[in-house]
C-alpha cells in the first residue's frame, strides 16, 4: 500500500512541471506537419480516399522526422516518424498499384459508369463481378434466345444496340442498353430448377452485351452476399421497368390501361388467341363499366 502511495505521489505531486514555457515557436516544418495531419484525416473511403489519406499522412510524418532531426535533435522521435513515413509510403504504393491493375474492356467501363457507379458500387467489387463475365457480340437479326427452345442458363446486360422481344410472333417491347436481357426468366427459376425462354429475343441492330453463366453467378452470390443483394435489386428494378413498358402498350377502347397484375394479361392483349373464361369475364366487366 505504501509503495502505491509513493508511486502516486511521485507521479502527481513531485513530477516536475513546466517551470517556463519556450518563448520561441517551433519551426515551420513542425506546423506544416500538423496541417498535413489535420487535412489527411479528412479523407474519404474507397481507393482514392485511401490514396488521399496515406499521401498526406506520409508527408506529415516525413515533415515530423525532418523537424526531429534538424530542430529537436531527438533520435527516438526521428526514428518513429521516419518508420511511420515508410509505412504510409508503402501503403500508398500498394493501393496505387491496385488501382492501376484494375483495367477492363471498353464495355465494362461503360457498364460501370452507367449502371454500377451511380449506385456507389466500389471499383474492386465491380472488378469481382466483371471477372466472372464475358463480353459477347450479337449481329443484327440473330437471336439471343428462341421461345420454347433456348434454356435459361445465363444472365446478360445489354451494353449497346437494341433487342426486340416477341412471343408467338407478336411484338412485346424493346430492350435498351443497360437493361437485362433475361431478368424475368432468371427471376422465375430457383437455383436448382431449369427452364426455357417463353419469348424470343432478336437483335434489332448489332449488339454487344455482358453475360454471366448461371452456375458461376450463383457461386459468386454464395461467396459475396453483398453482390447477391446488389443483383437482386438490379433485377427487380429491371423487371418493373419491363412491366411498365408492357402496360404502356395496352389500352381499352377509351384509352384506359389494363392492369398488368391481373391474370391472362397476354391473352387480353392478343385478340387472336384463345381466352379463358376468367379473361372473358374481365373483358365483359370492363365493357359494362365503360358504358
Short mmCIF file of C-alpha atoms in Angstrom, two decimals, residues 6-263:
data_model
loop_
_atom_site.label_atom_id
_atom_site.label_comp_id
_atom_site.label_asym_id
_atom_site.label_seq_id
_atom_site.Cartn_x
_atom_site.Cartn_y
_atom_site.Cartn_z
CA UNK A 6 4.65 6.71 -3.01
CA UNK A 7 4.31 5.95 -6.75
CA UNK A 8 1.22 8.13 -6.97
CA UNK A 9 2.98 10.90 -5.06
CA UNK A 10 5.98 10.80 -7.36
CA UNK A 11 3.79 10.91 -10.48
CA UNK A 12 1.44 13.66 -9.38
CA UNK A 13 2.86 15.84 -6.67
CA UNK A 14 6.59 15.54 -7.26
CA UNK A 15 6.54 15.34 -11.05
CA UNK A 16 8.42 18.33 -12.46
CA UNK A 17 6.03 20.66 -14.21
CA UNK A 18 6.89 23.16 -16.91
CA UNK A 19 8.66 25.86 -14.96
CA UNK A 20 8.84 28.08 -18.01
CA UNK A 21 7.36 27.77 -21.49
CA UNK A 22 9.52 28.23 -24.55
CA UNK A 23 9.30 31.76 -25.79
CA UNK A 24 10.05 30.97 -29.42
CA UNK A 25 7.66 28.92 -31.57
CA UNK A 26 8.65 25.73 -33.30
CA UNK A 27 9.86 25.89 -36.86
CA UNK A 28 7.65 25.99 -39.94
CA UNK A 29 8.27 22.30 -40.68
CA UNK A 30 6.57 21.28 -37.43
CA UNK A 31 3.50 23.39 -38.18
CA UNK A 32 3.38 22.10 -41.76
CA UNK A 33 3.36 18.52 -40.42
CA UNK A 34 0.43 19.34 -38.12
CA UNK A 35 -1.52 20.87 -41.00
CA UNK A 36 -0.89 17.79 -43.16
CA UNK A 37 -2.14 15.54 -40.37
CA UNK A 38 -5.35 17.54 -39.98
CA UNK A 39 -6.06 17.63 -43.71
CA UNK A 40 -5.03 13.99 -44.19
CA UNK A 41 -7.54 12.66 -41.65
CA UNK A 42 -10.34 14.33 -43.64
CA UNK A 43 -10.02 11.77 -46.43
CA UNK A 44 -12.90 9.60 -47.55
CA UNK A 45 -13.28 5.88 -48.20
CA UNK A 46 -12.54 3.81 -51.25
CA UNK A 47 -9.33 3.50 -53.21
CA UNK A 48 -8.92 7.20 -53.99
CA UNK A 49 -9.84 8.18 -50.46
CA UNK A 50 -7.11 5.88 -49.12
CA UNK A 51 -4.61 7.34 -51.58
CA UNK A 52 -5.50 10.80 -50.29
CA UNK A 53 -5.15 9.80 -46.62
CA UNK A 54 -1.86 7.90 -46.89
CA UNK A 55 -0.23 10.50 -49.14
CA UNK A 56 -0.91 13.39 -46.72
CA UNK A 57 -0.15 11.36 -43.60
CA UNK A 58 3.12 10.19 -45.16
CA UNK A 59 4.13 13.77 -45.92
CA UNK A 60 3.15 14.75 -42.38
CA UNK A 61 5.34 12.04 -40.83
CA UNK A 62 8.20 13.00 -43.16
CA UNK A 63 7.98 16.63 -42.03
CA UNK A 64 7.92 15.48 -38.39
CA UNK A 65 11.02 13.34 -38.99
CA UNK A 66 12.86 16.31 -40.54
CA UNK A 67 11.78 18.51 -37.63
CA UNK A 68 13.00 15.94 -35.08
CA UNK A 69 16.33 15.61 -36.87
CA UNK A 70 17.02 19.31 -37.50
CA UNK A 71 15.32 21.26 -34.68
CA UNK A 72 14.85 18.85 -31.76
CA UNK A 73 17.84 16.59 -32.43
CA UNK A 74 15.99 13.65 -30.90
CA UNK A 75 16.89 10.29 -32.40
CA UNK A 76 13.87 8.45 -30.98
CA UNK A 77 11.38 10.98 -32.34
CA UNK A 78 13.11 10.93 -35.71
CA UNK A 79 13.08 7.12 -35.81
CA UNK A 80 9.37 6.77 -35.02
CA UNK A 81 8.29 9.40 -37.52
CA UNK A 82 10.52 8.03 -40.24
CA UNK A 83 9.21 4.49 -39.72
CA UNK A 84 5.62 5.76 -39.93
CA UNK A 85 6.51 7.65 -43.11
CA UNK A 86 7.88 4.45 -44.68
CA UNK A 87 4.71 2.53 -43.73
CA UNK A 88 2.45 5.19 -45.27
CA UNK A 89 4.59 5.30 -48.39
CA UNK A 90 4.40 1.50 -48.83
CA UNK A 91 0.61 1.56 -48.35
CA UNK A 92 0.31 4.35 -50.92
CA UNK A 93 2.36 2.39 -53.49
CA UNK A 94 0.35 -0.78 -52.85
CA UNK A 95 -3.03 0.95 -53.28
CA UNK A 96 -1.82 2.83 -56.37
CA UNK A 97 -0.73 -0.48 -57.90
CA UNK A 98 -4.16 -1.99 -57.20
CA UNK A 99 -5.91 0.93 -58.87
CA UNK A 100 -3.62 0.73 -61.89
CA UNK A 101 -4.07 -3.05 -62.23
CA UNK A 102 -7.88 -2.75 -62.48
CA UNK A 103 -8.27 -2.49 -66.26
CA UNK A 104 -11.35 -3.52 -68.20
CA UNK A 105 -12.57 -3.72 -71.74
CA UNK A 106 -14.49 -0.70 -73.03
CA UNK A 107 -17.84 -2.40 -72.45
CA UNK A 108 -17.06 -2.89 -68.76
CA UNK A 109 -16.07 0.76 -68.36
CA UNK A 110 -19.33 1.86 -69.95
CA UNK A 111 -21.36 -0.59 -67.86
CA UNK A 112 -19.70 0.51 -64.62
CA UNK A 113 -20.12 4.23 -65.35
CA UNK A 114 -23.78 3.90 -66.37
CA UNK A 115 -25.19 1.19 -64.07
CA UNK A 116 -22.95 0.42 -61.09
CA UNK A 117 -21.11 3.65 -60.29
CA UNK A 118 -24.33 5.72 -59.76
CA UNK A 119 -25.27 3.18 -57.07
CA UNK A 120 -21.99 3.78 -55.25
CA UNK A 121 -20.53 0.36 -56.05
CA UNK A 122 -16.76 0.40 -55.37
CA UNK A 123 -14.46 -0.43 -58.25
CA UNK A 124 -12.97 -3.54 -56.54
CA UNK A 125 -16.47 -5.00 -56.11
CA UNK A 126 -17.24 -4.38 -59.78
CA UNK A 127 -13.91 -5.98 -60.68
CA UNK A 128 -15.03 -9.15 -58.88
CA UNK A 129 -18.32 -9.08 -60.82
CA UNK A 130 -16.60 -8.44 -64.15
CA UNK A 131 -14.10 -11.28 -63.75
CA UNK A 132 -16.99 -13.76 -63.75
CA UNK A 133 -18.47 -12.47 -67.02
CA UNK A 134 -17.70 -12.20 -70.71
CA UNK A 135 -18.45 -9.73 -73.49
CA UNK A 136 -20.43 -11.17 -76.42
CA UNK A 137 -21.34 -9.74 -79.84
CA UNK A 138 -24.78 -10.38 -81.37
CA UNK A 139 -25.25 -9.46 -85.02
CA UNK A 140 -28.42 -7.90 -86.40
CA UNK A 141 -31.40 -10.28 -86.78
CA UNK A 142 -29.60 -13.01 -84.85
CA UNK A 143 -31.43 -14.47 -81.86
CA UNK A 144 -30.22 -14.31 -78.29
CA UNK A 145 -32.97 -16.75 -77.27
CA UNK A 146 -35.80 -18.62 -79.03
CA UNK A 147 -39.20 -19.27 -77.49
CA UNK A 148 -39.50 -22.76 -76.04
CA UNK A 149 -36.03 -23.81 -77.25
CA UNK A 150 -33.28 -21.83 -75.53
CA UNK A 151 -32.50 -22.93 -71.99
CA UNK A 152 -32.20 -20.36 -69.21
CA UNK A 153 -28.54 -20.79 -68.31
CA UNK A 154 -27.19 -17.24 -68.15
CA UNK A 155 -27.90 -13.63 -67.22
CA UNK A 156 -26.95 -10.78 -69.56
CA UNK A 157 -26.94 -6.99 -69.65
CA UNK A 158 -27.16 -5.15 -72.96
CA UNK A 159 -24.35 -2.60 -73.41
CA UNK A 160 -25.00 -1.35 -76.94
CA UNK A 161 -27.67 -1.88 -79.60
CA UNK A 162 -31.33 -2.85 -79.23
CA UNK A 163 -33.09 -6.19 -78.69
CA UNK A 164 -36.64 -6.94 -79.92
CA UNK A 165 -38.79 -9.15 -77.70
CA UNK A 166 -41.61 -11.16 -79.30
CA UNK A 167 -43.91 -14.01 -78.30
CA UNK A 168 -45.65 -16.15 -80.91
CA UNK A 169 -44.55 -13.57 -83.47
CA UNK A 170 -46.25 -10.71 -81.60
CA UNK A 171 -44.06 -7.76 -80.61
CA UNK A 172 -43.89 -7.04 -76.86
CA UNK A 173 -41.21 -4.45 -76.22
CA UNK A 174 -37.61 -3.43 -76.88
CA UNK A 175 -34.64 -3.93 -74.60
CA UNK A 176 -32.38 -0.88 -74.45
CA UNK A 177 -28.76 -0.57 -73.29
CA UNK A 178 -28.08 -1.24 -69.60
CA UNK A 179 -31.20 -3.38 -69.27
CA UNK A 180 -31.08 -7.11 -68.54
CA UNK A 181 -31.94 -9.37 -71.45
CA UNK A 182 -33.42 -12.17 -69.38
CA UNK A 183 -34.29 -10.82 -65.94
CA UNK A 184 -37.88 -12.26 -65.89
CA UNK A 185 -36.59 -15.71 -66.85
CA UNK A 186 -33.84 -15.51 -64.23
CA UNK A 187 -36.26 -14.48 -61.51
CA UNK A 188 -38.76 -17.21 -62.42
CA UNK A 189 -36.39 -20.08 -61.56
CA UNK A 190 -34.80 -21.27 -58.37
CA UNK A 191 -31.08 -22.10 -58.42
CA UNK A 192 -31.79 -25.83 -58.73
CA UNK A 193 -34.51 -25.50 -61.42
CA UNK A 194 -34.19 -25.49 -65.19
CA UNK A 195 -36.39 -23.89 -67.83
CA UNK A 196 -36.63 -22.44 -71.31
CA UNK A 197 -37.41 -18.99 -72.63
CA UNK A 198 -41.09 -18.17 -73.19
CA UNK A 199 -40.18 -15.29 -75.53
CA UNK A 200 -37.88 -14.75 -78.50
CA UNK A 201 -35.14 -12.15 -78.25
CA UNK A 202 -33.80 -10.90 -81.60
CA UNK A 203 -31.13 -8.30 -82.24
CA UNK A 204 -32.74 -5.27 -83.87
CA UNK A 205 -29.25 -3.84 -84.50
CA UNK A 206 -25.70 -5.06 -83.96
CA UNK A 207 -25.43 -5.59 -80.21
CA UNK A 208 -22.84 -6.10 -77.51
CA UNK A 209 -23.74 -7.49 -74.11
CA UNK A 210 -22.07 -8.68 -70.90
CA UNK A 211 -23.09 -12.19 -69.88
CA UNK A 212 -22.71 -14.33 -66.75
CA UNK A 213 -23.15 -18.09 -66.73
CA UNK A 214 -25.87 -19.15 -64.30
CA UNK A 215 -23.81 -21.59 -62.22
CA UNK A 216 -20.84 -19.25 -62.00
CA UNK A 217 -23.04 -16.34 -60.94
CA UNK A 218 -24.76 -18.36 -58.21
CA UNK A 219 -21.32 -19.40 -56.95
CA UNK A 220 -20.37 -15.71 -56.84
CA UNK A 221 -23.56 -14.95 -54.88
CA UNK A 222 -22.71 -17.66 -52.35
CA UNK A 223 -19.26 -16.14 -51.79
CA UNK A 224 -20.37 -12.49 -51.67
CA UNK A 225 -23.72 -11.68 -50.06
CA UNK A 226 -23.30 -8.01 -50.95
CA UNK A 227 -23.13 -8.84 -54.67
CA UNK A 228 -26.14 -11.14 -54.30
CA UNK A 229 -28.24 -8.33 -52.79
CA UNK A 230 -26.99 -5.92 -55.44
CA UNK A 231 -28.14 -8.15 -58.30
CA UNK A 232 -31.44 -8.79 -56.55
CA UNK A 233 -32.13 -5.05 -56.52
CA UNK A 234 -30.99 -4.56 -60.13
CA UNK A 235 -33.04 -7.48 -61.46
CA UNK A 236 -36.15 -6.43 -59.54
CA UNK A 237 -35.90 -2.87 -60.88
CA UNK A 238 -35.37 -4.17 -64.42
CA UNK A 239 -38.44 -6.41 -64.26
CA UNK A 240 -40.54 -3.49 -63.03
CA UNK A 241 -39.36 -1.36 -65.96
CA UNK A 242 -40.31 -4.10 -68.42
CA UNK A 243 -43.78 -4.46 -66.88
CA UNK A 244 -44.40 -0.75 -67.17
CA UNK A 245 -43.22 -0.85 -70.79
CA UNK A 246 -45.77 -3.59 -71.49
CA UNK A 247 -48.51 -1.74 -69.66
CA UNK A 248 -47.94 1.37 -71.79
CA UNK A 249 -48.82 -0.60 -74.92
CA UNK A 250 -52.16 -1.97 -73.76
CA UNK A 251 -55.30 0.21 -73.74
CA UNK A 252 -59.01 -0.30 -73.62
CA UNK A 253 -61.31 1.30 -76.14
CA UNK A 254 -61.38 4.54 -74.15
CA UNK A 255 -57.61 4.71 -73.65
CA UNK A 256 -57.66 3.16 -70.19
CA UNK A 257 -54.75 0.95 -69.16
CA UNK A 258 -55.26 -2.70 -68.38
CA UNK A 259 -53.91 -3.75 -65.01
CA UNK A 260 -50.90 -5.97 -65.78
CA UNK A 261 -51.19 -7.61 -62.37
CA UNK A 262 -54.36 -9.43 -63.45
CA UNK A 263 -54.11 -12.99 -64.85
#
